[in-house]
Amino acid sequence: MTEFKKQWDMEMAMAVLANKDVDGETWSEAVEWLLLYGPPHIQEILSQASAMATNEHFPGLTPSGYGPDGNPLYDVQALAQALNISPEEALQQLREKEKKQETRHLFSADDSQKIQ
């Protein structure tokens, strides 16, 4: 079990989401934990909210494909541009998330379904 997974449980993560005074970093970690380890109905709600927020705040950022789990995948160059960071920094941040969460965030073209 990853250290990230051990840091939270369902009750803690949901309490953070309900707390209006929690800092953004803690709130983000709770959401990440729920997206990875929460029950499917919570994952679905958060995925829909994430898609809505992405569309609202990054209207030009569209998925370039979908991963094996059906989640949208974004081109690293486009993601970096939307976040106003370098592609190298975007890759570094994604690699750090992969290591911390022991999950996969980077996919090759062979591992994804392209949007036609």
XYZ file of N, CA, C and O in Angstrom:
464
model
N 0.842 -1.175 0.000
C 0.000 0.000 0.000
C 0.888 1.240 0.000
O 1.869 1.303 0.716
N 0.523 2.225 -0.811
C 1.338 3.433 -0.917
C 1.178 4.307 0.326
O 0.177 4.242 1.028
N 2.202 5.117 0.558
C 2.126 6.077 1.665
C 0.972 7.041 1.444
O 0.279 7.417 2.382
N 0.762 7.449 0.184
C -0.334 8.363 -0.123
C -1.671 7.737 0.255
O -2.521 8.392 0.850
N -1.851 6.473 -0.079
C -3.116 5.806 0.246
C -3.307 5.717 1.755
O -4.421 5.879 2.260
N -2.225 5.486 2.501
C -2.305 5.362 3.957
C -2.595 6.691 4.642
O -3.068 6.707 5.777
N -2.282 7.799 3.981
C -2.443 9.120 4.607
C -3.904 9.500 4.824
O -4.196 10.377 5.619
N -4.801 8.872 4.070
C -6.198 9.262 4.105
C -7.085 8.046 4.310
O -6.695 6.930 4.058
N -8.315 8.322 4.717
C -9.382 7.336 4.643
C -10.621 8.089 4.171
O -10.609 9.320 4.040
N -11.666 7.357 3.889
C -12.867 7.961 3.309
C -13.436 9.072 4.203
O -13.758 10.156 3.728
N -13.533 8.797 5.476
C -14.113 9.768 6.402
C -13.289 11.060 6.439
O -13.838 12.164 6.408
N -11.977 10.907 6.502
C -11.093 12.087 6.540
C -11.217 12.901 5.260
O -11.337 14.136 5.301
N -11.165 12.226 4.120
C -11.215 12.926 2.838
C -12.536 13.670 2.669
O -12.560 14.822 2.224
N -13.626 13.032 3.029
C -14.935 13.689 2.902
C -15.059 14.857 3.874
O -15.658 15.886 3.530
N -14.475 14.748 5.059
C -14.507 15.846 6.028
C -13.740 17.053 5.487
O -14.167 18.199 5.648
N -12.624 16.801 4.823
C -11.844 17.896 4.234
C -12.654 18.590 3.149
O -12.694 19.815 3.070
N -13.313 17.821 2.306
C -14.120 18.414 1.237
C -15.256 19.271 1.791
O -15.619 20.278 1.197
N -15.792 18.882 2.929
C -16.904 19.616 3.534
C -16.452 20.845 4.321
O -17.262 21.713 4.629
N -15.171 20.934 4.637
C -14.642 22.016 5.458
C -14.386 23.250 4.593
O -13.568 23.227 3.689
N -15.066 24.328 4.895
C -14.941 25.565 4.107
C -13.653 26.323 4.395
O -13.280 27.218 3.652
N -12.964 25.977 5.468
C -11.762 26.708 5.867
C -10.459 25.989 5.553
O -9.389 26.498 5.860
N -10.530 24.823 4.923
C -9.322 24.045 4.651
C -8.511 24.711 3.530
O -9.068 25.341 2.634
N -7.191 24.574 3.600
C -6.337 25.170 2.575
C -6.450 24.376 1.271
O -6.821 23.202 1.260
N -6.118 25.026 0.177
C -6.262 24.443 -1.149
C -5.439 23.193 -1.372
O -5.881 22.255 -2.039
N -4.237 23.146 -0.823
C -3.369 21.980 -1.015
C -3.968 20.738 -0.351
O -3.998 19.654 -0.941
N -4.450 20.900 0.873
C -5.059 19.774 1.578
C -6.324 19.326 0.865
O -6.569 18.128 0.694
N -7.127 20.284 0.423
C -8.359 19.966 -0.306
C -8.024 19.182 -1.575
O -8.652 18.166 -1.872
N -7.015 19.629 -2.306
C -6.606 18.941 -3.536
C -6.146 17.517 -3.276
O -6.469 16.600 -4.041
N -5.394 17.319 -2.196
C -4.940 15.967 -1.856
C -6.116 15.060 -1.513
O -6.120 13.883 -1.886
N -7.103 15.605 -0.816
C -8.285 14.802 -0.481
C -9.032 14.403 -1.758
O -9.468 13.254 -1.896
N -9.156 15.342 -2.689
C -9.823 15.034 -3.953
C -9.033 13.978 -4.721
O -9.605 13.019 -5.249
N -7.710 14.140 -4.795
C -6.879 13.146 -5.484
C -7.068 11.771 -4.859
O -7.189 10.769 -5.571
N -7.072 11.708 -3.527
C -7.236 10.430 -2.844
C -8.589 9.806 -3.200
O -8.677 8.615 -3.500
N -9.631 10.618 -3.174
C -10.964 10.100 -3.496
C -11.057 9.646 -4.955
O -11.708 8.642 -5.251
N -10.413 10.373 -5.849
C -10.420 9.966 -7.257
C -9.715 8.622 -7.456
O -10.108 7.829 -8.316
N -8.705 8.358 -6.662
C -7.956 7.104 -6.785
C -8.554 5.962 -5.971
O -8.579 4.815 -6.432
N -9.011 6.242 -4.761
C -9.367 5.178 -3.830
C -10.793 5.251 -3.286
O -11.211 4.356 -2.552
N -11.502 6.302 -3.623
C -12.872 6.434 -3.132
C -13.817 5.471 -3.821
O -13.459 4.823 -4.814
N -15.032 5.370 -3.316
C -16.009 4.484 -3.946
C -16.370 4.993 -5.344
O -16.270 6.198 -5.629
N -16.783 4.085 -6.225
C -17.059 4.467 -7.619
C -18.017 5.643 -7.783
O -17.799 6.499 -8.645
N -19.052 5.725 -6.962
C -20.001 6.832 -7.143
C -19.351 8.184 -6.797
O -19.646 9.187 -7.438
N -18.462 8.218 -5.840
C -17.743 9.456 -5.505
C -16.735 9.773 -6.609
O -16.595 10.924 -7.022
N -16.038 8.765 -7.116
C -15.103 8.964 -8.218
C -15.828 9.558 -9.426
O -15.312 10.471 -10.074
N -17.019 9.057 -9.725
C -17.788 9.558 -10.876
C -18.173 11.025 -10.676
O -18.029 11.842 -11.588
N -18.653 11.369 -9.498
C -19.037 12.758 -9.209
C -17.829 13.687 -9.354
O -17.914 14.748 -9.979
N -16.691 13.286 -8.780
C -15.489 14.119 -8.852
C -14.939 14.198 -10.275
O -14.447 15.254 -10.692
N -15.034 13.126 -11.031
C -14.586 13.147 -12.432
C -15.427 14.112 -13.253
O -14.904 14.864 -14.079
N -16.729 14.096 -13.033
C -17.610 15.025 -13.744
C -17.307 16.471 -13.352
O -17.259 17.358 -14.208
N -17.094 16.706 -12.057
C -16.761 18.052 -11.594
C -15.426 18.506 -12.169
O -15.270 19.669 -12.563
N -14.469 17.598 -12.244
C -13.158 17.914 -12.808
C -13.288 18.298 -14.282
O -12.673 19.273 -14.734
N -14.083 17.549 -15.022
C -14.287 17.857 -16.447
C -14.950 19.221 -16.619
O -14.551 20.008 -17.491
N -15.922 19.522 -15.783
C -16.596 20.831 -15.856
C -15.623 21.959 -15.529
O -15.604 22.990 -16.214
N -14.812 21.782 -14.496
C -13.840 22.810 -14.106
C -12.791 23.000 -15.195
O -12.403 24.132 -15.501
N -12.328 21.903 -15.778
C -11.346 22.000 -16.866
C -11.936 22.776 -18.035
O -11.293 23.672 -18.575
N -13.168 22.453 -18.414
C -13.813 23.156 -19.530
C -14.004 24.640 -19.235
O -13.859 25.475 -20.127
N -14.326 24.955 -17.998
C -14.559 26.348 -17.628
C -13.264 27.155 -17.558
O -13.187 28.266 -18.067
N -12.244 26.603 -16.930
C -11.018 27.359 -16.690
C -9.956 27.200 -17.772
O -9.051 28.034 -17.872
N -10.049 26.142 -18.553
C -9.108 25.885 -19.651
C -9.898 25.495 -20.895
O -9.805 24.347 -21.362
N -10.704 26.433 -21.431
C -11.611 26.075 -22.531
C -10.916 25.543 -23.778
O -11.502 24.756 -24.520
N -9.679 25.892 -24.017
C -8.972 25.404 -25.187
C -8.316 24.053 -24.994
O -7.820 23.448 -25.941
N -8.321 23.548 -23.766
C -7.666 22.275 -23.458
C -8.678 21.145 -23.635
O -9.663 21.059 -22.908
N -8.435 20.328 -24.617
C -9.338 19.208 -24.870
C -8.546 17.908 -24.843
O -7.362 17.892 -25.187
N -9.199 16.821 -24.460
C -8.497 15.540 -24.434
C -7.998 15.161 -25.822
O -8.650 15.444 -26.826
N -6.840 14.534 -25.859
C -6.311 14.038 -27.131
C -6.636 12.562 -27.290
O -6.464 11.986 -28.356
N -7.112 11.948 -26.221
C -7.477 10.538 -26.250
C -7.994 10.116 -24.894
O -8.231 10.955 -24.020
N -8.162 8.815 -24.759
C -8.647 8.256 -23.499
C -7.770 7.080 -23.103
O -7.335 6.314 -23.950
N -7.514 6.972 -21.817
C -6.679 5.896 -21.300
C -7.443 4.593 -21.208
O -8.657 4.546 -21.440
N -6.748 3.543 -20.851
C -7.377 2.224 -20.724
C -8.560 2.201 -19.748
O -9.482 1.425 -19.910
N -8.533 3.105 -18.752
C -9.618 3.166 -17.773
C -10.755 4.086 -18.202
O -11.720 4.274 -17.483
N -10.630 4.697 -19.393
C -11.675 5.581 -19.898
C -11.501 7.034 -19.518
O -12.268 7.889 -19.948
N -10.495 7.339 -18.716
C -10.264 8.726 -18.325
C -9.611 9.497 -19.467
O -8.820 8.941 -20.224
N -9.924 10.798 -19.568
C -9.340 11.591 -20.644
C -7.836 11.761 -20.472
O -7.336 11.835 -19.347
N -7.140 11.797 -21.590
C -5.699 12.041 -21.620
C -5.456 13.333 -22.380
O -6.151 13.640 -23.347
N -4.452 14.083 -21.937
C -4.130 15.365 -22.556
C -2.706 15.337 -23.075
O -1.817 14.759 -22.461
N -2.481 16.000 -24.179
C -1.146 16.154 -24.732
C -0.320 16.997 -23.763
O -0.787 18.040 -23.285
N 0.881 16.547 -23.461
C 1.720 17.244 -22.476
C 2.019 18.670 -22.932
O 2.015 19.594 -22.112
N 2.255 18.874 -24.208
C 2.536 20.229 -24.716
C 1.339 21.147 -24.470
O 1.492 22.280 -23.993
N 0.133 20.657 -24.788
C -1.080 21.461 -24.598
C -1.344 21.708 -23.118
O -1.747 22.813 -22.720
N -1.109 20.701 -22.299
C -1.294 20.840 -20.857
C -0.337 21.881 -20.286
O -0.735 22.762 -19.525
N 0.919 21.801 -20.687
C 1.918 22.765 -20.216
C 1.548 24.182 -20.638
O 1.639 25.117 -19.835
N 1.110 24.332 -21.869
C 0.726 25.660 -22.364
C -0.456 26.207 -21.564
O -0.458 27.376 -21.166
N -1.455 25.372 -21.300
C -2.628 25.814 -20.540
C -2.246 26.225 -19.121
O -2.830 27.153 -18.559
N -1.264 25.536 -18.540
C -0.830 25.828 -17.174
C 0.266 26.878 -17.111
O 0.735 27.230 -16.029
N 0.711 27.328 -18.284
C 1.762 28.333 -18.383
C 3.062 27.865 -17.727
O 3.703 28.599 -16.982
N 3.398 26.593 -17.996
C 4.658 26.022 -17.534
C 5.328 25.347 -18.723
O 4.710 25.178 -19.779
N 6.570 24.950 -18.559
C 7.267 24.276 -19.647
C 6.801 22.820 -19.736
O 6.361 22.243 -18.730
N 6.904 22.228 -20.906
C 6.573 20.807 -21.027
C 7.420 19.939 -20.094
O 6.922 18.957 -19.537
N 8.676 20.321 -19.893
C 9.545 19.576 -18.984
C 9.011 19.631 -17.547
O 9.041 18.627 -16.833
N 8.542 20.797 -17.136
C 7.988 20.931 -15.793
C 6.696 20.122 -15.659
O 6.462 19.473 -14.635
N 5.870 20.130 -16.693
C 4.638 19.333 -16.675
C 4.971 17.851 -16.538
O 4.365 17.141 -15.723
N 5.951 17.388 -17.308
C 6.367 15.985 -17.218
C 6.902 15.657 -15.833
O 6.600 14.597 -15.264
N 7.697 16.560 -15.270
C 8.255 16.337 -13.942
C 7.137 16.225 -12.904
O 7.165 15.335 -12.048
N 6.157 17.116 -12.967
C 5.058 17.075 -12.011
C 4.251 15.778 -12.142
O 3.858 15.177 -11.139
N 4.031 15.343 -13.374
C 3.294 14.102 -13.583
C 4.085 12.891 -13.088
O 3.524 11.975 -12.488
N 5.386 12.912 -13.320
C 6.226 11.811 -12.818
C 6.229 11.767 -11.292
O 6.216 10.688 -10.683
N 6.251 12.951 -10.659
C 6.207 13.003 -9.194
C 4.887 12.443 -8.672
O 4.869 11.723 -7.672
N 3.783 12.761 -9.350
C 2.484 12.216 -8.949
C 2.463 10.700 -9.118
O 1.928 9.995 -8.270
N 3.042 10.219 -10.203
C 3.093 8.773 -10.418
C 3.843 8.092 -9.279
O 3.406 7.060 -8.760
N 4.966 8.666 -8.899
C 5.778 8.071 -7.833
C 5.048 8.140 -6.496
O 4.963 7.147 -5.771
N 4.511 9.291 -6.166
C 3.833 9.492 -4.884
C 2.611 8.596 -4.753
O 2.378 7.991 -3.711
N 1.833 8.501 -5.813
C 0.566 7.773 -5.754
C 0.676 6.328 -6.238
O -0.279 5.571 -6.125
N 1.850 5.999 -6.798
C 2.045 4.679 -7.400
C 0.924 4.385 -8.402
O 0.320 3.316 -8.408
N 0.639 5.381 -9.222
C -0.353 5.259 -10.282
C 0.268 5.744 -11.584
O 1.350 6.332 -11.585
N -0.418 5.533 -12.645
C 0.089 5.921 -13.955
C -0.645 7.154 -14.454
O -1.875 7.194 -14.472
N 0.110 8.174 -14.844
C -0.452 9.401 -15.399
C 0.054 9.671 -16.811
O -0.515 10.475 -17.523
N 1.158 9.040 -17.179
C 1.749 9.248 -18.497
C 1.515 8.006 -19.351
O 1.802 6.895 -18.927
N 0.986 8.218 -20.545
C 0.658 7.124 -21.448
C 1.251 7.397 -22.824
O 1.283 8.543 -23.278
N 1.670 6.349 -23.484
C 2.146 6.478 -24.862
C 0.938 6.420 -25.800
O -0.168 6.042 -25.387
N 1.164 6.770 -27.042
C 0.093 6.710 -28.030
C -0.451 5.287 -28.152
O -1.649 5.089 -28.395
N 0.407 4.299 -27.963
C -0.027 2.898 -28.066
C -0.958 2.496 -26.918
O -1.722 1.543 -27.048
N -0.877 3.203 -25.803
C -1.680 2.859 -24.633
C -3.004 3.633 -24.556
O -3.729 3.501 -23.588
N -3.272 4.455 -25.547
C -4.456 5.297 -25.488
C -5.303 5.124 -26.735
O -4.829 4.661 -27.762
N -6.563 5.508 -26.580
C -7.442 5.555 -27.732
C -7.481 6.995 -28.202
O -7.860 7.897 -27.433
N -7.104 7.215 -29.428
C -7.101 8.557 -29.989
C -8.516 9.010 -30.294
O -9.379 8.215 -30.653
N -8.735 10.307 -30.162
C -9.994 10.895 -30.588
C -9.856 11.243 -32.057
O -8.889 11.887 -32.461
N -10.781 10.783 -32.834
C -10.735 11.005 -34.284
C -11.181 12.405 -34.646
O -12.033 12.966 -34.164
